[in-house]
Coordinates of C-alpha atoms and ligand atoms in Angstrom, one line a residue:
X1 CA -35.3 32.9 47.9
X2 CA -37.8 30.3 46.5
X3 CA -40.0 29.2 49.1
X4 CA -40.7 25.5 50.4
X5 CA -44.1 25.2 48.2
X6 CA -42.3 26.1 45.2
X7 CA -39.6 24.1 45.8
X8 CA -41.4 21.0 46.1
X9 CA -43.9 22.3 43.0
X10 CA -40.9 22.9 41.0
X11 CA -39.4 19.6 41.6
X12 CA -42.5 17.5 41.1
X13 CA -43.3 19.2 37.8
X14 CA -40.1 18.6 36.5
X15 CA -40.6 14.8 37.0
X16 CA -42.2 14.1 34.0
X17 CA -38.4 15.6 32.4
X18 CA -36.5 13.5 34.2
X19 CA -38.2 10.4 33.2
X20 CA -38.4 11.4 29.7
X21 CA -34.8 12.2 29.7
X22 CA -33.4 9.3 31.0
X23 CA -31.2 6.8 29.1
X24 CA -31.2 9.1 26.6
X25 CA -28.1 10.3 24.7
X26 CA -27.5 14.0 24.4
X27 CA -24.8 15.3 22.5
X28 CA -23.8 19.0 23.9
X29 CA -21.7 21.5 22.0
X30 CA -19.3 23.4 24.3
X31 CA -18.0 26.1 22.4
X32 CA -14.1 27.8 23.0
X33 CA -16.2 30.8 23.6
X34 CA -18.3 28.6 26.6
X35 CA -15.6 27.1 28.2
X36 CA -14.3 31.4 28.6
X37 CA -17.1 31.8 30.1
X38 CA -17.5 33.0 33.6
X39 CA -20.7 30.6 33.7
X40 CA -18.9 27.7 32.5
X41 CA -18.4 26.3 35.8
X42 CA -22.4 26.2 36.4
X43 CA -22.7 24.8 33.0
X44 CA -20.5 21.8 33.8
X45 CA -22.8 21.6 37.1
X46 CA -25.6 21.3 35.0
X47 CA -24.2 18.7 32.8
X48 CA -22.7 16.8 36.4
X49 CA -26.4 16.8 37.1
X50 CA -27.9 15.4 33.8
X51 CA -25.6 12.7 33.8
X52 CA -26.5 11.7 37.8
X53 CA -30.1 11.4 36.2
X54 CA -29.4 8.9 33.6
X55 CA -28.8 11.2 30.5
X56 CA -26.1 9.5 28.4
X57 CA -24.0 12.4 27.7
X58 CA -21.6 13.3 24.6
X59 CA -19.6 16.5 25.4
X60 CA -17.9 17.7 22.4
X61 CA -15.6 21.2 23.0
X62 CA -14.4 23.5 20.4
X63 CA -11.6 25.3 20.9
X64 CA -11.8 28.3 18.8
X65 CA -11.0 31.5 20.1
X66 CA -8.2 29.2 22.2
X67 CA -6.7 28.5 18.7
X68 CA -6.5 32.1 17.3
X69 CA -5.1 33.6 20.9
X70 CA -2.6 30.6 21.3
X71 CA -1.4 31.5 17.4
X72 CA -1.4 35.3 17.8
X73 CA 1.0 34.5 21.3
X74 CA 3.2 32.6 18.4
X75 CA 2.9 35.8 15.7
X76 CA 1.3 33.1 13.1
X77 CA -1.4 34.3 11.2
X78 CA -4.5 32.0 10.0
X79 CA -6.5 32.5 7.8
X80 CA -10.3 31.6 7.2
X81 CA -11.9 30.2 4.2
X82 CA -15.6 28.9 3.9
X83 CA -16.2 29.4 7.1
X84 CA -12.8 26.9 8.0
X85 CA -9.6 28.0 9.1
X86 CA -6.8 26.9 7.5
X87 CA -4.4 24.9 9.5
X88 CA -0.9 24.6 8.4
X89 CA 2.2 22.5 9.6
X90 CA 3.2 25.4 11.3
X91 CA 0.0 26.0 13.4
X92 CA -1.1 22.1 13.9
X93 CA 1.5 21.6 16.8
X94 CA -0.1 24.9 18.5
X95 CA -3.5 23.4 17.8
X96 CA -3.1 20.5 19.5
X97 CA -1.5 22.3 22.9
X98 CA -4.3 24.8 23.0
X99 CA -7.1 21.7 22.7
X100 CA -4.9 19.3 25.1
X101 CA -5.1 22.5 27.5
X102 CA -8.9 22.7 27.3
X103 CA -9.4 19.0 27.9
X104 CA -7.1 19.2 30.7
X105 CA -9.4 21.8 32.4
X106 CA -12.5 20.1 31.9
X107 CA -11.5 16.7 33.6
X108 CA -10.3 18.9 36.3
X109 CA -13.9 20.7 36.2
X110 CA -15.5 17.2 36.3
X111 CA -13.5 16.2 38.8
X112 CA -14.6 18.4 41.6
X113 CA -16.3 17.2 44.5
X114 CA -15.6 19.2 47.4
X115 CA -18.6 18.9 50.2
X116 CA -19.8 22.9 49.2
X117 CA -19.4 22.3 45.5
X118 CA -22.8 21.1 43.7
X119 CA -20.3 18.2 42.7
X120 CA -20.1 16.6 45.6
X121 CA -20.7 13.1 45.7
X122 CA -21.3 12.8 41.3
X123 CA -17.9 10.8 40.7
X124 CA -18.1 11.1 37.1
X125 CA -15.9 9.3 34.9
X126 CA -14.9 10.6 31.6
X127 CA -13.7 9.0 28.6
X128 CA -12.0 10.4 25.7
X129 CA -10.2 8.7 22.7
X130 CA -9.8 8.0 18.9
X131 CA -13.6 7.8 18.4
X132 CA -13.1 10.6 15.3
X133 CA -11.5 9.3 12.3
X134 CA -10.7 12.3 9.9
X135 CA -9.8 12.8 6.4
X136 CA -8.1 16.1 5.2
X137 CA -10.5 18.9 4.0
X138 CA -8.4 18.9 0.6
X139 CA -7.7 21.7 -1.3
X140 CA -11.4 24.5 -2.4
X141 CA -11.6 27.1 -4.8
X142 CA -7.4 26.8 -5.0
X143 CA -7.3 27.4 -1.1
X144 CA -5.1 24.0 0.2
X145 CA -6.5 23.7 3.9
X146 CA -3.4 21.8 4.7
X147 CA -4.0 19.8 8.5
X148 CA -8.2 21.2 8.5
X149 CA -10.0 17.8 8.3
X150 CA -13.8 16.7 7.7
X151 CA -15.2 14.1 9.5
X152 CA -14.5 10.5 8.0
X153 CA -16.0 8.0 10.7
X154 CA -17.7 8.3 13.5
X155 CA -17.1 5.1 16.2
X156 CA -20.7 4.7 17.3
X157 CA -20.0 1.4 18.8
X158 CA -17.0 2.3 20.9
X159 CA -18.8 5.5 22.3
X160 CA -22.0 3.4 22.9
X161 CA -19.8 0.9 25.3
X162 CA -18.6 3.5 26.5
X163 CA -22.3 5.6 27.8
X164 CA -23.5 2.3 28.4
X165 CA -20.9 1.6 31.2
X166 CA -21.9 5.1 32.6
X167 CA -18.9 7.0 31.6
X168 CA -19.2 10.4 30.1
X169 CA -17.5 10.9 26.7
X170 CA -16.1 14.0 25.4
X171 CA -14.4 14.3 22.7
X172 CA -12.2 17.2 21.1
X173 CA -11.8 19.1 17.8
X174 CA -9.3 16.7 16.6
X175 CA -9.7 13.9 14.6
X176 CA -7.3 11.1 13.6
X177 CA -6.3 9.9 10.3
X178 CA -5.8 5.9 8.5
X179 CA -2.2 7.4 7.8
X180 CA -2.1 8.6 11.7
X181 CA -1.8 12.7 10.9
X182 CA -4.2 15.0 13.7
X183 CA -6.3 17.0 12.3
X184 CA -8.1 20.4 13.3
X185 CA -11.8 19.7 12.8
X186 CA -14.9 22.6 13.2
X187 CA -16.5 21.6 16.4
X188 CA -20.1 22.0 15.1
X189 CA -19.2 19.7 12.4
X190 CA -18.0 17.2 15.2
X191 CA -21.4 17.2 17.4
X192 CA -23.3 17.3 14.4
X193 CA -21.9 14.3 13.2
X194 CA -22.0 12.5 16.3
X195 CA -25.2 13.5 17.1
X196 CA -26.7 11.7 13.3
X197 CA -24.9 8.4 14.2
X198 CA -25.7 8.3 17.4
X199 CA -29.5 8.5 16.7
X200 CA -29.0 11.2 19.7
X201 CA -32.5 12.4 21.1
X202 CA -31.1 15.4 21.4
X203 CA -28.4 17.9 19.6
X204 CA -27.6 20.7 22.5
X205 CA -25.6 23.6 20.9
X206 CA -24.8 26.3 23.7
X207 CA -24.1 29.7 22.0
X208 CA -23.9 33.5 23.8
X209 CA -27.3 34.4 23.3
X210 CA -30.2 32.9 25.2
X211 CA -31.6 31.4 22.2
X212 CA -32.6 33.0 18.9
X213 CA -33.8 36.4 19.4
X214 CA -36.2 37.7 16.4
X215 CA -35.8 42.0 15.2
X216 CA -37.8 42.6 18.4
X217 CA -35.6 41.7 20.5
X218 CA -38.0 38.6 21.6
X219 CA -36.6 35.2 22.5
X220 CA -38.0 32.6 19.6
X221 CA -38.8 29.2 21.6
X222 CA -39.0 27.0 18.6
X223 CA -37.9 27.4 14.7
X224 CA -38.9 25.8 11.7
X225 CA -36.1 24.6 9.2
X226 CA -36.7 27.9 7.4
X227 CA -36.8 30.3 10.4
X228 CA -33.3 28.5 11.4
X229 CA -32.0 29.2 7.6
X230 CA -32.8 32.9 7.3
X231 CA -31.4 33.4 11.3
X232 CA -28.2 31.6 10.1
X233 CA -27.7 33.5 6.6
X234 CA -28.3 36.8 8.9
X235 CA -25.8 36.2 11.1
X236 CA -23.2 35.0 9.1
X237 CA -22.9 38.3 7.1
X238 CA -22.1 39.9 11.0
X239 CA -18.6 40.2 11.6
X240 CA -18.3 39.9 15.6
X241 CA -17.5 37.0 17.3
X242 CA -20.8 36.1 19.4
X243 CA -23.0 36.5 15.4
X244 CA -20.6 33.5 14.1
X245 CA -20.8 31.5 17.2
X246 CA -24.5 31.1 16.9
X247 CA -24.5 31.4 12.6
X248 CA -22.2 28.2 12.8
X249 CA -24.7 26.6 15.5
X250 CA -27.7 27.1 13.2
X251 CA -26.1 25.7 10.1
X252 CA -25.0 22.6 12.1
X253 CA -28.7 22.3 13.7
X254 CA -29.8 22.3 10.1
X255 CA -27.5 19.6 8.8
X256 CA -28.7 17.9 12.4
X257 CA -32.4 18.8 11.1
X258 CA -32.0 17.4 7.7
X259 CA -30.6 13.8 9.1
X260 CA -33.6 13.0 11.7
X261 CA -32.2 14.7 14.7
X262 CA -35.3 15.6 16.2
X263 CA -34.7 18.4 18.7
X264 CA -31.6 20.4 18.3
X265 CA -31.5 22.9 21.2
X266 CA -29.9 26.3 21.3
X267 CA -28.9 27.3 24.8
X268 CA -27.6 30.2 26.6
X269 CA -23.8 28.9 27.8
X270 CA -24.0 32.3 29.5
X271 CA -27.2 32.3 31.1
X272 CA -26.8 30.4 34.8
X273 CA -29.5 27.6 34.7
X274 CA -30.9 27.9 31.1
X275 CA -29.8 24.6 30.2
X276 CA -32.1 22.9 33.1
X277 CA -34.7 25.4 32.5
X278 CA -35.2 24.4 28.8
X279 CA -35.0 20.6 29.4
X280 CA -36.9 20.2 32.3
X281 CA -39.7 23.3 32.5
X282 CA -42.6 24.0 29.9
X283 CA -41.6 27.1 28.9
X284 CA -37.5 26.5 28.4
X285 CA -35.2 29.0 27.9
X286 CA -33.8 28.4 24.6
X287 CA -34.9 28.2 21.3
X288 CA -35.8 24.2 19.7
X289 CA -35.4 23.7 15.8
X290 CA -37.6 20.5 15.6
X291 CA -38.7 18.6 13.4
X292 CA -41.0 16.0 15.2
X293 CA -44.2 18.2 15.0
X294 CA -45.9 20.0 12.4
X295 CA -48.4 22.1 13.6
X296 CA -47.9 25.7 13.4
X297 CA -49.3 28.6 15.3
X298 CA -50.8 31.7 13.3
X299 CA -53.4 34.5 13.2
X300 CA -57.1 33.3 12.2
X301 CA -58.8 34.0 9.1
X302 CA -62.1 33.9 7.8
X303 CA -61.7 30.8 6.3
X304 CA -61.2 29.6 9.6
X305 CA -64.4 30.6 11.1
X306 CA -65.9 26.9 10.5
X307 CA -62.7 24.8 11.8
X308 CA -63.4 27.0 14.9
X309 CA -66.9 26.7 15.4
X310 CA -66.6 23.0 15.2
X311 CA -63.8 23.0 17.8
X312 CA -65.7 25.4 20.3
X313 CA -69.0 23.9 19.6
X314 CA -68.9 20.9 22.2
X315 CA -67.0 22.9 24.8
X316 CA -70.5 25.9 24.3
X317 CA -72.9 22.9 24.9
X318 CA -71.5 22.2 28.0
X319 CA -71.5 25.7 29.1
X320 CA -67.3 25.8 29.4
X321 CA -67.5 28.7 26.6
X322 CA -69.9 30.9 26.2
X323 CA -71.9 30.8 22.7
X324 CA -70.5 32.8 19.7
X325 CA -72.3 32.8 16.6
X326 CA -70.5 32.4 13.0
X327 CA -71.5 36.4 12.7
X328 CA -70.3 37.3 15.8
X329 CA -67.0 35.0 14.8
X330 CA -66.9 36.2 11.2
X331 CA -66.5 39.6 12.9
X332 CA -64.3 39.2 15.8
X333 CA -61.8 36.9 13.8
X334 CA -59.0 39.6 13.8
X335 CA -58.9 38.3 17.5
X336 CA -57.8 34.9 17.3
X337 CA -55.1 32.9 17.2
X338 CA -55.0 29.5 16.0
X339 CA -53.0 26.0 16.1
X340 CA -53.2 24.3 12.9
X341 CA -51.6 20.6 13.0
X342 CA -51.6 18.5 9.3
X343 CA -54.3 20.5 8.0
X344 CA -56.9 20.4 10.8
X345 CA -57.5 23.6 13.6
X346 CA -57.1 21.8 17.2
X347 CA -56.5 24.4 19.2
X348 CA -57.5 28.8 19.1
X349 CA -57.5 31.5 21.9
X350 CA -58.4 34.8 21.5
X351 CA -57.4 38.5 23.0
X352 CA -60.0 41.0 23.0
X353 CA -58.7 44.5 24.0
X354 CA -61.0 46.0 26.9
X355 CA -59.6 49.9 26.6
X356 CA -55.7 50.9 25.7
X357 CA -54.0 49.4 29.0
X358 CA -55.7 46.3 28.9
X359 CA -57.0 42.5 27.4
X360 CA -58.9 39.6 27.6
X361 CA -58.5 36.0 26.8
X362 CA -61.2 34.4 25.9
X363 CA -62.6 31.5 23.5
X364 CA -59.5 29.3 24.6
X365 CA -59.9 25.8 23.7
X366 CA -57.9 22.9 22.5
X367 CA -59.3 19.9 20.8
X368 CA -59.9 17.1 23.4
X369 CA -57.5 14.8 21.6
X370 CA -54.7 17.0 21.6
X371 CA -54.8 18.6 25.0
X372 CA -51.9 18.6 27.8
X373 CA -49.5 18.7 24.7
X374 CA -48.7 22.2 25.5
X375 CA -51.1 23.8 22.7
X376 CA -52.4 26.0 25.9
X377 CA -49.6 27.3 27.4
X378 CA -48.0 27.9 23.8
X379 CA -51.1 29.9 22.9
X380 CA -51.5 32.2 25.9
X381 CA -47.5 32.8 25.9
X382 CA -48.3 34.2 22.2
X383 CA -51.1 36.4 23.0
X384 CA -49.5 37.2 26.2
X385 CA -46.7 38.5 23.4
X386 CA -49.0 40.5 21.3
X387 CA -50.7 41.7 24.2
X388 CA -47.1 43.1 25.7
X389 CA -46.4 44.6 22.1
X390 CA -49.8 46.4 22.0
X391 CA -49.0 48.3 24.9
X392 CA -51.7 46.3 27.8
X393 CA -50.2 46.2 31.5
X394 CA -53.5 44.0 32.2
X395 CA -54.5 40.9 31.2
X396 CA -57.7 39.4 32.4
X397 CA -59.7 36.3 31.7
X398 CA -63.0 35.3 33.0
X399 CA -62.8 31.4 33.2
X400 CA -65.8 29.1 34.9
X401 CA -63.6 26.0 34.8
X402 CA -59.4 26.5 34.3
X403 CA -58.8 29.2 36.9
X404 CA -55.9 26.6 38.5
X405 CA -54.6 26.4 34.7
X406 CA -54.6 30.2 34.6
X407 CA -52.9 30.5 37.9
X408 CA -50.4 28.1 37.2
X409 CA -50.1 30.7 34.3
X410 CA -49.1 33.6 36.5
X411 CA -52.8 34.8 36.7
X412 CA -54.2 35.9 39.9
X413 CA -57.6 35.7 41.5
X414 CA -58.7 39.3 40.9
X415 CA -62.7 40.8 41.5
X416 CA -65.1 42.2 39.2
X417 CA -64.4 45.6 40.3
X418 CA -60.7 45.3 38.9
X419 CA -62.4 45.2 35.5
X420 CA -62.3 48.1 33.7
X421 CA -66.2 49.8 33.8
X422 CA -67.2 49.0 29.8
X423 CA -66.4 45.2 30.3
X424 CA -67.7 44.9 34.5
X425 CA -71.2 45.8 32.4
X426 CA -70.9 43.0 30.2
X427 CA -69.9 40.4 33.1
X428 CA -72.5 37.7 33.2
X429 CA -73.9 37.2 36.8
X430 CA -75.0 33.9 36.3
X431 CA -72.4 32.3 34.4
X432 CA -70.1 33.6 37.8
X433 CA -67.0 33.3 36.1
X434 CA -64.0 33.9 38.0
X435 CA -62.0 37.2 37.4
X436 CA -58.4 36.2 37.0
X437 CA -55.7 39.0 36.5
X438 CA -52.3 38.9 34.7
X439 CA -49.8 42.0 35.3
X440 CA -47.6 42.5 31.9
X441 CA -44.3 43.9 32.6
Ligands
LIG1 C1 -57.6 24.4 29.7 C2 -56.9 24.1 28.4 C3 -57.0 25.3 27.5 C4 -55.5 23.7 28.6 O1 -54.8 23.5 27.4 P1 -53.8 22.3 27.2 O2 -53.1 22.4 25.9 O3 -54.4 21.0 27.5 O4 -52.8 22.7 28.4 P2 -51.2 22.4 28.5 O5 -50.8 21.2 27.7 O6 -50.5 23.7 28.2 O7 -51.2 22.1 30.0 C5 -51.7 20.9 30.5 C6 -51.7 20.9 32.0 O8 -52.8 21.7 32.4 C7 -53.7 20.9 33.3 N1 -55.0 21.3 33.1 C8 -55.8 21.2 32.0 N2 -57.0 21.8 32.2 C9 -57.0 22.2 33.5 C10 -57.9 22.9 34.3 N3 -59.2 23.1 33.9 N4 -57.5 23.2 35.5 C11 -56.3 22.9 36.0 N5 -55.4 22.3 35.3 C12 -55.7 22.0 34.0 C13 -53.5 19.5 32.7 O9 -53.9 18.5 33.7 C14 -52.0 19.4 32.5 O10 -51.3 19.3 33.7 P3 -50.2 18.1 33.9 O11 -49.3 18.2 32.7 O12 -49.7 18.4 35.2 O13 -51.1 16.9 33.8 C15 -57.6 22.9 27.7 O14 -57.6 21.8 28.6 C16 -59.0 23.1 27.2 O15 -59.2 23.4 26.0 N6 -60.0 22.8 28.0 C17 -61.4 23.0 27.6 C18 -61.8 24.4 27.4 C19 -61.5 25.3 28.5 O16 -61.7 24.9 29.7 N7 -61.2 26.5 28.3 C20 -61.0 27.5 29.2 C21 -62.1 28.5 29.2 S1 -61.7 30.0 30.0

């Protein structure tokens, strides 16, 4: 149970989120496979909430894996090609009661409000219509894909009236035609769409997994375009249903990528909570393809040594770090981590191993310009990381002047007898840096 302090912690750090957030408009992807979910109910909590704090929402559901059950019930086979299924006369009229059914239950799910539900007292309207118009996917390689449509128009101004009267908007797989035929659009296509004309701040995709997970089994918090490409082209050659959710999720954050959608978000539909933890904590829980920054994070180098020394330099003179000389750097580089943003370094930490079970940070330091953009925390998660993979339990860091930035970190007030012997020798008595403590799981 999360106690009173934390509580009101919690909610004052995650201020900053809700101000940023609001008026915003957020297009969310809710997969077939999320509204199956057991979790879906928290998820549409979530969203209840987002909307009660002034995020102008655009819910679009796919209805995938409701498709293919309702058709196997009917003995109809459908086939896939490019990654599209192929709707036919015979399956459109299926199509359309298996999405009508899913839209059905999520105005129902909106509509609670009973006095122990986390509903109770939202009132949310939603408002659905003919905001798609669609064109039919045509006829590819000799495949004719028969009632499968692409997206032909979006109706920004009729969804914008719409959010701006506070209504919620959702919208479905189907789009509607100039000759007035339905048509069976991807879902991902849908929000991608929506999201580009829209000028959305934010495309949310919510897929099975809690984010992208690297060959370590590691959560990745943010992608490039490139990571996003190589994750997709992996798991699109996987046959099983959860790998093609989350393929299809990072092609559509690409497209989203490509046209000035700045933060596409991939969420955990599964996970109870991820969707508030990634928009309103530091850390998330999700992985961000973004475009809006271009820093990147990487190991140090010997041609760094000077970028470094400049950066450190100010914070030695006033005694904040202790002095390292371009020898001492030159040989301790293999220790450091850097952030490099448009060329220039703003921002390196360092882990020092003390014996085999445990670490030091040291040398941290962001360039004054550029600090309480999260370069800190970004850096310590990622020698945290390395630290975890090299096997330390302990992490310790001897700070003079952040120890409340450490603890806020998970660091504990530890003394000098915790340090292991060989690094206790070394410990400065004047400088009287605190000892602060991290256990690694
Ligand atoms: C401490 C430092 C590494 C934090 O890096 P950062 O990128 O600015 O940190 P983040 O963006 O992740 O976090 C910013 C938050 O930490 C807070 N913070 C920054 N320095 C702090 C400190 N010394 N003590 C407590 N909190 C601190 C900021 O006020 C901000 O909080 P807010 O968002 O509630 O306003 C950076 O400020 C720095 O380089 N300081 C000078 C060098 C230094 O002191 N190094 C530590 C030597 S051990």
């Amino acid at each position: 149970m999360i106690n009173r302090k934390d509580m009101i912690d919690l909610f004052r750090a995650s201020s900053t989120y809700i101000n940023a957030h609001r008026s915003k408009v957020f297009v969310v992807l809710l997969s077939g496979e999320a509204q199956a979910d057991d979790n879906f109910f928290n998820v549409v909590y979530d969203l209840s909430l987002l909307h009660n704090l002034g995020v102008k929402l655009v819910l679009v559901q796919g209805a995938r894996p409701q498709i293919t059950a309702a058709l196997e019930k009917e003995n109809i086979d459908s086939s896939y090609h490019q990654n599209l299924r192929v709707t036919e006369s015979v399956c459109i009229e299926i199509v359309k009661q298996a999405v009508g059914s899913l839209g059905i239950n999520i105005d129902a799910l909106f509509s609670m409000g009973t006095r122990n539900s986390p509903m109770h007292g939202s009132d949310i309207r939603l408002c659905r219509g003919n905001f798609v118009t669609a064109k039919p996917a045509g006829i590819h390689d000799g495949v004719d894909f028969h009632f499968t449509g692409k997206v032909r128009k979006i109706h920004t101004a009729a969804i914008n009236k719409q959010l701006n009267q506070g209504n919620l908007v959702v919208l479905s797989n189907l789009g509607y035609s100039l000759t007035g035929e339905v048509f069976n659009l991807s879902a991902e296509e849908i929000a991608t769409e929506v999201a580009i004309a829209l000028n959305a701040e934010k495309l949310i995709l919510m897929i099975p997994e809690d984010g992208v997970i690297d060959d370590k089994g590691q959560l990745i918090p943010s992608l490039s375009e490139s990571d996003a490409k190589k994750y997709a082209d992996n798991k699109a050659i996987l046959k099983d249903e959860d790998s093609k959710c989350i393929s299809q999720a990072l092609y559509a954050s690409l497209r989203a990528y490509s046209n000035h959608v700045h933060r596409i978000h991939l969420i955990s539909f599964k996970s109870n909570g991820a969707l508030l933890q990634e928009l309103f904590t530091r850390e998330g829980n999700g992985s961000l393809v973004s475009n809006d920054s271009f820093d990147q994070l990487r190991d140090a180098s010997i041609s760094d040594v000077t970028g470094i020394l400049n950066l450190i330099k100010p914070l030695e003179n006033d005694g904040t770090l202790v002095e390292r000389s371009r020898e001492l750097l030159e040989n301790e580089i293999q220790n450091f981590k850097i952030i490099e943003l448009e060329g220039a370094i703003i921002a390196c930490a360092a882990l020092y191993p003390i014996d085999y079970q445990s670490g030091e940070i040291a040398c941290i330091a962001i360039d004054s310009n550029e600090q309480k953009n999260g370069y800190g925390a970004r850096l310590l998660t990622n020698l945290e990381k390395s630290a975890s993979e090299l096997g330390f339990t302990k992490l310790f860091v001897l700070t003079t002047v952040a120890s409340h930035w450490f603890i806020e970190k998970g660091f504990s007030e530890a003394e000098l007898d915790d340090l292991p012997d060989q690094r206790k020798g070394l410990y400065n008595m004047q400088r009287k840096s605190k000892v602060l403590l991290k256990q690694l799981s």
